[in-house]
PDB file of C-alpha atoms in Angstrom:
ATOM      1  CA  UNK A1062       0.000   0.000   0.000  1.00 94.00           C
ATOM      2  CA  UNK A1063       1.073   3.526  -0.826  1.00 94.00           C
ATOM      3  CA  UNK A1064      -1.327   5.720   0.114  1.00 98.00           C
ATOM      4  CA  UNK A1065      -5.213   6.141   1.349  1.00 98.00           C
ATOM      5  CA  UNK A1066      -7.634   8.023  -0.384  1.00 98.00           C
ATOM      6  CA  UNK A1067     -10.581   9.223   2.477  1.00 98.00           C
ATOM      7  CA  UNK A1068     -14.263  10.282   2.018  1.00 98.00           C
ATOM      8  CA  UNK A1069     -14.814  13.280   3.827  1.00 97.00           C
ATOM      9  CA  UNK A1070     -18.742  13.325   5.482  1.00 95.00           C
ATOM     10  CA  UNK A1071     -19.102  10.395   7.825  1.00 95.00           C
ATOM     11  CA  UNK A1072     -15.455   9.555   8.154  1.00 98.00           C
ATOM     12  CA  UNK A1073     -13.208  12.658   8.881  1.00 98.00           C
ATOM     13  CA  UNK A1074     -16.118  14.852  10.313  1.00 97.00           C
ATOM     14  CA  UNK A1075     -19.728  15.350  10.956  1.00 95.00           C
ATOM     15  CA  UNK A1076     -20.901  18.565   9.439  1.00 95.00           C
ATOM     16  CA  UNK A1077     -24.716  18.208   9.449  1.00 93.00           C
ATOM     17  CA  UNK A1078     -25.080  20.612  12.832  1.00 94.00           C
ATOM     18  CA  UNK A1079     -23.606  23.502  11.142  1.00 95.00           C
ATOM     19  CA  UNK A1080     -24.873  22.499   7.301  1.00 93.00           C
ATOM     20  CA  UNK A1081     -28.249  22.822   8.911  1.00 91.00           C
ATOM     21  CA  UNK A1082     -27.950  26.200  10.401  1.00 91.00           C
ATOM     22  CA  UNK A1083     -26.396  27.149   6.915  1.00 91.00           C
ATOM     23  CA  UNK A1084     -29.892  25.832   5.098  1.00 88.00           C
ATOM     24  CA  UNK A1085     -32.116  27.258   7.729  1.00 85.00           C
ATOM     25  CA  UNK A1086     -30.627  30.532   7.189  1.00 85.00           C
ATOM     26  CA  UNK A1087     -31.804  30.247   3.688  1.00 86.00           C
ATOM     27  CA  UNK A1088     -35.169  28.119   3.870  1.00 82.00           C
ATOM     28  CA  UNK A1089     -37.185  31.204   5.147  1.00 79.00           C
ATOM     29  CA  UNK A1090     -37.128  32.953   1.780  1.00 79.00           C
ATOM     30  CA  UNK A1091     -38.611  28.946   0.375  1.00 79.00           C
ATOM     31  CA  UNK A1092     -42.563  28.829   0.973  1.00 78.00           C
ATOM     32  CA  UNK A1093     -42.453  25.629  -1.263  1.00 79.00           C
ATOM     33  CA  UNK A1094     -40.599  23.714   1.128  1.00 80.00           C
ATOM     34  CA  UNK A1095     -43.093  22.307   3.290  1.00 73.00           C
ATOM     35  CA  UNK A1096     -41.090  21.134   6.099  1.00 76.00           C
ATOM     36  CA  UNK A1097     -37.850  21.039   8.295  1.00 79.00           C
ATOM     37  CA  UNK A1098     -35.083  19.925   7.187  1.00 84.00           C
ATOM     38  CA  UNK A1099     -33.511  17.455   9.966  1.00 87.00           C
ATOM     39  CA  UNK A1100     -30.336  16.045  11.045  1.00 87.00           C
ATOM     40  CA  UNK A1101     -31.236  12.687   9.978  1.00 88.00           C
ATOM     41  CA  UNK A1102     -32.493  13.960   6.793  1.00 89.00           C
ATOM     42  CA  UNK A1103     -29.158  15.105   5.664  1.00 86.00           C
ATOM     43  CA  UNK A1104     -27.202  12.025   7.360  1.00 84.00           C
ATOM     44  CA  UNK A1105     -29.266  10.091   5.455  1.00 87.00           C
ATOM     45  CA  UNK A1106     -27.914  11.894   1.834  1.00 87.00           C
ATOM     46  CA  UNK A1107     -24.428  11.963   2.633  1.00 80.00           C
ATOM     47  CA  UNK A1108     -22.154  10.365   0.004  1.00 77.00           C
ATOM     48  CA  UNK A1109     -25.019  11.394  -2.407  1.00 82.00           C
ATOM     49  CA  UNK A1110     -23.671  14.108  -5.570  1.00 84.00           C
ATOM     50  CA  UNK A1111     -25.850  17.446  -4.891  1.00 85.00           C
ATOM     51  CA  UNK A1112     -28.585  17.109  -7.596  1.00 86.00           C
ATOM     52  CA  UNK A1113     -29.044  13.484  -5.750  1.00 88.00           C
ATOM     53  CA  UNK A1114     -29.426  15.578  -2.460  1.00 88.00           C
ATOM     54  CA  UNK A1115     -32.182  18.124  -4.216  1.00 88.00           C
ATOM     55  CA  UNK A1116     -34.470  15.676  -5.413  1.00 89.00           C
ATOM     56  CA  UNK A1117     -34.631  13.608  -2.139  1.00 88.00           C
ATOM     57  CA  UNK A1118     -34.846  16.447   0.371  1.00 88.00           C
ATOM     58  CA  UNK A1119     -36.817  18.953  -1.683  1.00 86.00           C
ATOM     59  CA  UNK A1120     -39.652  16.772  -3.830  1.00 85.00           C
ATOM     60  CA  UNK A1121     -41.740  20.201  -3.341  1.00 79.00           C
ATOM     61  CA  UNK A1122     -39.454  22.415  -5.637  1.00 83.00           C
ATOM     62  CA  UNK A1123     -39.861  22.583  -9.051  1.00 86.00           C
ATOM     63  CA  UNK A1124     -36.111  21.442 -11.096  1.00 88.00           C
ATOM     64  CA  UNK A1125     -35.447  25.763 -11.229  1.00 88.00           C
ATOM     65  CA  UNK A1126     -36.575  26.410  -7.479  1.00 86.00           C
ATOM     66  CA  UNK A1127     -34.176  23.536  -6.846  1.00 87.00           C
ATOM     67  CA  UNK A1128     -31.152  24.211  -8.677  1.00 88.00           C
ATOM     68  CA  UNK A1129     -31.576  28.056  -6.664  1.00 88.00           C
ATOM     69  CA  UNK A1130     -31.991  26.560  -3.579  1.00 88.00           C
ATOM     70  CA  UNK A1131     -28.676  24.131  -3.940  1.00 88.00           C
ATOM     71  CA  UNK A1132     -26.351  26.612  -5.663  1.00 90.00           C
ATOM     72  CA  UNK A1133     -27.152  29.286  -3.055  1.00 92.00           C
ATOM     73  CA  UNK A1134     -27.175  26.796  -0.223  1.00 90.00           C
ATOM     74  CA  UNK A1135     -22.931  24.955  -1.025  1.00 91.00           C
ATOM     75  CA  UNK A1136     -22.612  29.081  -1.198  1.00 94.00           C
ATOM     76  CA  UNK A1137     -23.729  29.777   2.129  1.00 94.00           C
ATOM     77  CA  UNK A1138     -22.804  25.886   3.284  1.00 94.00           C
ATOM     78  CA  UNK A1139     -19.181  26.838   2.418  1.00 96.00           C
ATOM     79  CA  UNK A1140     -18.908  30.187   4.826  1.00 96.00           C
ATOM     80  CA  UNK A1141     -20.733  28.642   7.388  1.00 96.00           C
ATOM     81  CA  UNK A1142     -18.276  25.470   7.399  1.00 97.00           C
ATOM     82  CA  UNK A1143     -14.995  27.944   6.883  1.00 97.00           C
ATOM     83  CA  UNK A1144     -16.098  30.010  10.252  1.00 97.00           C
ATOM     84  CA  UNK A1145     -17.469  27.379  12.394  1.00 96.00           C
ATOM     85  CA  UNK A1146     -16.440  24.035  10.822  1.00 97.00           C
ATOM     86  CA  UNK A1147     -17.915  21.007  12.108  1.00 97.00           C
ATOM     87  CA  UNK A1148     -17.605  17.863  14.095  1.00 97.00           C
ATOM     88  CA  UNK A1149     -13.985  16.081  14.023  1.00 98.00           C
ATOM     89  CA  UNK A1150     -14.492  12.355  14.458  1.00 98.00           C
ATOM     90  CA  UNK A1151     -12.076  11.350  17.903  1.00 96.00           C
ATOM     91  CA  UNK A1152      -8.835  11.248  17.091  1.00 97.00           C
ATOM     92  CA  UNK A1153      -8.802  12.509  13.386  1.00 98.00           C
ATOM     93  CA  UNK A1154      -5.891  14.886  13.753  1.00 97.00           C
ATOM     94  CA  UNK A1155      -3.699  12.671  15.263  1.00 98.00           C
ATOM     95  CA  UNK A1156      -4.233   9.639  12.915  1.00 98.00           C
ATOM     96  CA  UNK A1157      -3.711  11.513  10.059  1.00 98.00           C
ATOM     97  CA  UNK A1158      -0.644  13.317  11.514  1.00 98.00           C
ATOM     98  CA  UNK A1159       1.173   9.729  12.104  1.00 98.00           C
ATOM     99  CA  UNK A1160      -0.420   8.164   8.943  1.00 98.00           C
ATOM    100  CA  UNK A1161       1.036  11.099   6.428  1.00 98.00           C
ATOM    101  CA  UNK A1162       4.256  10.446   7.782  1.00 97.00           C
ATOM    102  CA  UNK A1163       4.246   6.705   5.892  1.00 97.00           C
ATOM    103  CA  UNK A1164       1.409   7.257   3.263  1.00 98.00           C
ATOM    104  CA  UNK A1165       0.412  10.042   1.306  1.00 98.00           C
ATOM    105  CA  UNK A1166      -3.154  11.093   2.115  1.00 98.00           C
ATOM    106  CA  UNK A1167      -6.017  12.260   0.223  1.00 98.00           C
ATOM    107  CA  UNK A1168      -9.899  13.286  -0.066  1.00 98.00           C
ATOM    108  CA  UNK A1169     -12.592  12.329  -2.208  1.00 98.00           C
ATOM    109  CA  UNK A1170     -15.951  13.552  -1.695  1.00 97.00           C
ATOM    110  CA  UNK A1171     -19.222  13.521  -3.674  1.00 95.00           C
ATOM    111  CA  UNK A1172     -19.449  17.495  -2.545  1.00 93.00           C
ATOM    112  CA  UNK A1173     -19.390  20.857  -3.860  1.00 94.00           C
ATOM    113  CA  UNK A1174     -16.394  23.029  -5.049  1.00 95.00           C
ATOM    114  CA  UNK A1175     -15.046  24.830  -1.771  1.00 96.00           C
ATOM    115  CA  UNK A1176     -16.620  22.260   0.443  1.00 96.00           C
ATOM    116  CA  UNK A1177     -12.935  20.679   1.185  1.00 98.00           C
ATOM    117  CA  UNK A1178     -11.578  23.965   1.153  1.00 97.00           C
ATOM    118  CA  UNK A1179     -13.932  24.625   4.070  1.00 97.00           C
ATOM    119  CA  UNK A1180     -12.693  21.652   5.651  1.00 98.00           C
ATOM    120  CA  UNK A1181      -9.240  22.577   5.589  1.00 98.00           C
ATOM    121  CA  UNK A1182     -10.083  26.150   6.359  1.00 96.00           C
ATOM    122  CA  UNK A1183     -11.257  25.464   9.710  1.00 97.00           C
ATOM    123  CA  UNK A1184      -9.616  22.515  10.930  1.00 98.00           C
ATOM    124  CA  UNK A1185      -6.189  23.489   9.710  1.00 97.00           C
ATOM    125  CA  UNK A1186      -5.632  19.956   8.155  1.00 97.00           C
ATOM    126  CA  UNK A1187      -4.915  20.686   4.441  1.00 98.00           C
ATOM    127  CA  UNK A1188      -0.823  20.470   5.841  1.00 98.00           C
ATOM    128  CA  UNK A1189      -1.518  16.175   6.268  1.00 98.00           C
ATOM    129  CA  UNK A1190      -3.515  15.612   2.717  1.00 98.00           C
ATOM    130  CA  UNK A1191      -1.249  15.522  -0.961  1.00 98.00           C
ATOM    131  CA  UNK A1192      -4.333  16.128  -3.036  1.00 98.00           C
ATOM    132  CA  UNK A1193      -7.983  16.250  -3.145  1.00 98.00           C
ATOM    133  CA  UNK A1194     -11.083  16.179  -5.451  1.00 98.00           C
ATOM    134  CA  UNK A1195     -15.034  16.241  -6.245  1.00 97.00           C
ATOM    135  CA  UNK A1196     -17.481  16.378  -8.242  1.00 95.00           C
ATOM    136  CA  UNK A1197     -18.538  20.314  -7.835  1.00 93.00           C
ATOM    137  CA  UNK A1198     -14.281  20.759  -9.682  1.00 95.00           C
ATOM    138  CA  UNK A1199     -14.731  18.004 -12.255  1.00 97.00           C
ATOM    139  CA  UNK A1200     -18.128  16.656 -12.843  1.00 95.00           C
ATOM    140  CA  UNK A1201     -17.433  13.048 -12.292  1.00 97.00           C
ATOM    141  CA  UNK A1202     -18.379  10.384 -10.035  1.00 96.00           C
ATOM    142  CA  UNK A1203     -16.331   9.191  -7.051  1.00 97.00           C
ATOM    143  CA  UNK A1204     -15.277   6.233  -8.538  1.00 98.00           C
ATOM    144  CA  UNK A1205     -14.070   8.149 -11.568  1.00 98.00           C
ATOM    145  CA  UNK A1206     -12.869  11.134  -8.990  1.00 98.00           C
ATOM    146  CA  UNK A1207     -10.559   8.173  -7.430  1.00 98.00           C
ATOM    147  CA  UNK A1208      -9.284   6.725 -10.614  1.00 98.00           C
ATOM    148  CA  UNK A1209      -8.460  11.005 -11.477  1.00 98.00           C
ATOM    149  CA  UNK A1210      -6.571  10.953  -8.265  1.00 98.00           C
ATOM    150  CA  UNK A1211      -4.617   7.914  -9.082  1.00 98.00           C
ATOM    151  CA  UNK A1212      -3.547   8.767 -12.208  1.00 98.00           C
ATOM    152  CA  UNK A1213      -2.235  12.679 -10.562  1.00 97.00           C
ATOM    153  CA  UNK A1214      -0.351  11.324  -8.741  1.00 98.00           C
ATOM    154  CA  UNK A1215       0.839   7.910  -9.561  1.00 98.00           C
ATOM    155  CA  UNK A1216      -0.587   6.063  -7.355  1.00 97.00           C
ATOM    156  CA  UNK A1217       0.014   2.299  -7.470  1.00 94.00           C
ATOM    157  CA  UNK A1218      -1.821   0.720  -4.411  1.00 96.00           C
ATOM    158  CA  UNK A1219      -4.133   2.914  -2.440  1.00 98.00           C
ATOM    159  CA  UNK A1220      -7.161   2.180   0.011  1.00 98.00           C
ATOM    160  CA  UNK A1221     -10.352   4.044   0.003  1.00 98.00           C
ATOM    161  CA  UNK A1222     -11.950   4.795   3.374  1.00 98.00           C
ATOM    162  CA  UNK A1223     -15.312   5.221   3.582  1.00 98.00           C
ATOM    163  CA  UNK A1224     -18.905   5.014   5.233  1.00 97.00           C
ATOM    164  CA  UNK A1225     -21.502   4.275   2.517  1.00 95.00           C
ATOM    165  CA  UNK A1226     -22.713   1.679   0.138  1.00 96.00           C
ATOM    166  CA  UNK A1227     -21.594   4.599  -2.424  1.00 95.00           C
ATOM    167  CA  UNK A1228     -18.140   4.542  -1.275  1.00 97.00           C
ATOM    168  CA  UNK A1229     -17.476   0.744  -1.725  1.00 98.00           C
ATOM    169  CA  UNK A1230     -19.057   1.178  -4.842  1.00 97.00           C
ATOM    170  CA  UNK A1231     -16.595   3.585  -6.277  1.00 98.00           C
ATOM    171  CA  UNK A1232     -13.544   1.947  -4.615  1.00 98.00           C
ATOM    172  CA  UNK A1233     -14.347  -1.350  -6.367  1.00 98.00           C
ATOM    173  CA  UNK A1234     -14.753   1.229  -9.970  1.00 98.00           C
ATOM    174  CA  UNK A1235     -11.920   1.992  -9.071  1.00 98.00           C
ATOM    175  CA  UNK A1236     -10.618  -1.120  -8.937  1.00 98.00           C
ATOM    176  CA  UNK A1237      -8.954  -0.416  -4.841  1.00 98.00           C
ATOM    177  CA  UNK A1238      -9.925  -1.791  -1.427  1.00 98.00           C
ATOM    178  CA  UNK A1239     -12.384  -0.358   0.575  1.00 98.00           C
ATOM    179  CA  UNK A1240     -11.943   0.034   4.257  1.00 98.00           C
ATOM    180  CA  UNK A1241     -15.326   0.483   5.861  1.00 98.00           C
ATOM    181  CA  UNK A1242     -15.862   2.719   8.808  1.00 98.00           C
ATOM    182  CA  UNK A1243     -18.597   1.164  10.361  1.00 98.00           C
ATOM    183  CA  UNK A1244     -18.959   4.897  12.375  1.00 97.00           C
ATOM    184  CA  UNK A1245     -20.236   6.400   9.469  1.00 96.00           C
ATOM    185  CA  UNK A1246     -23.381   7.306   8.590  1.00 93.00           C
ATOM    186  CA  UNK A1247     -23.925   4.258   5.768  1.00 92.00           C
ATOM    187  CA  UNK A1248     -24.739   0.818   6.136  1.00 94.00           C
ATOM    188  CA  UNK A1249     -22.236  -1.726   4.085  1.00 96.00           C
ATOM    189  CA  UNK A1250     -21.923  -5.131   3.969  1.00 96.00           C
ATOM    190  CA  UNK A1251     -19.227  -6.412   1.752  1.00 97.00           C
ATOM    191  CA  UNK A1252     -15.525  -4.635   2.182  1.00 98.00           C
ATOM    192  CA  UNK A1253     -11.956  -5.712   2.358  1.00 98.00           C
ATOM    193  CA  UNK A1254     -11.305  -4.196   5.794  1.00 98.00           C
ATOM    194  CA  UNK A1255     -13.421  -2.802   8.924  1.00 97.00           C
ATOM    195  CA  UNK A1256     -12.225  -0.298  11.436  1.00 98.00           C
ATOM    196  CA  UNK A1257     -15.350   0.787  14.146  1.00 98.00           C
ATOM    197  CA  UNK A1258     -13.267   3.590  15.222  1.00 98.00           C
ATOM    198  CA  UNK A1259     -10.833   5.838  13.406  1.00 98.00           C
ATOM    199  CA  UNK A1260      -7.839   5.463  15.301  1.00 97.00           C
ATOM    200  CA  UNK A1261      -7.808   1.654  14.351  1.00 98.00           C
ATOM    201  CA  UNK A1262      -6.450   2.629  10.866  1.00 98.00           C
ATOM    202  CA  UNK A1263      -2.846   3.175  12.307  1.00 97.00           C
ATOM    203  CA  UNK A1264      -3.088  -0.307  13.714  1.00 94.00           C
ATOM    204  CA  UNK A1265      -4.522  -1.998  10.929  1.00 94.00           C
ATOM    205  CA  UNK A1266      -1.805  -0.404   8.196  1.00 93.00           C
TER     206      UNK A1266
END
């Protein structure tokens, strides 16, 4: 193994706290949406691409009242996340600190551009990762997102780490094995490696 490529929502942090204060913010100037938002609501999209996140969460909206709603919302989402950032999963620092001193470390999210940035921002951890993508910079999926991130930076044999049916999905695209953090907000059944808390990564590799 070389290196580990990490999902972001559900394995490095839990954001849905301050995303929801970010989409409350906005959902007073919405009518059409005819309820609250929750936290389990948006646990339960995480891992999804954006337009994914629209349709489930906001069935009320027309496709044009949508598309507002989402691009001001990763807008807003962004600033919020950069000022108050969000939930570090125990230990996350630390792992990563001794980790990126035998692997090079990356993310790959199904988020929006500046959503990682936001990440870093806050929690001052940009200094641990080599490289990162998404869908909001490139348009692809995760899987393909992955294989981009290979190919960048010649990467032979990487792990994903993730929480979500999604995530094994695109690690096996990408043809790399999944560790499953069984923390997460996702329920998976098939993987190549467990861990049930984060900190187990530095004994397992």
């Amino acid at each position: 193994m070389d290196s580990m490529v990490f999902d972001l929502d559900g394995t490095l942090w839990d954001s849905t706290d301050t995303i929801l204060l970010a989409w409350n913010s906005l959902m007073k100037d919405y009518k059409q949406i005819k309820r609250d938002i929750t936290k389990e609501d948006l646990q339960s999209v995480m891992g999804l691409q954006v337009p994914e996140i629209g349709k489930k969460l906001f069935p009320d909206l027309n496709a044009h009242e949508r598309n507002r709603f989402l691009e001001e919302s990763c807008l807003v989402e962004n600033t919020f996340l950069g000022e108050q950032g969000g939930i570090l999963f125990d230990q996350v620092e630390d792992v990563v600190r001794i980790l990126s001193r035998k692997y090079k470390l990356f993310i790959v999210s199904n988020c929006q551009d500046g959503y990682i940035e936001a990440f870093y921002k806050f929690h001052q951890l940009e200094k641990y990762f080599t490289d990162y993508e998404n869908p909001g910079r490139t348009g692809l999926s995760k899987g393909e997102n992955i294989k981009l991130i290979m190919e960048r930076n010649h990467l032979t044999k990487p792990v994903y780490v993730g929480d979500t049916e999604g995530d094994r999905k695109a690690a096996q695209f990408a043809g790399i094995p999944f560790v499953y953090a069984k923390y997460g907000f996702g329920q998976v059944n098939e993987y190549d490696y467990e861990i049930e808390t984060f900190d187990e990564l530095v004994k397992l590799f």
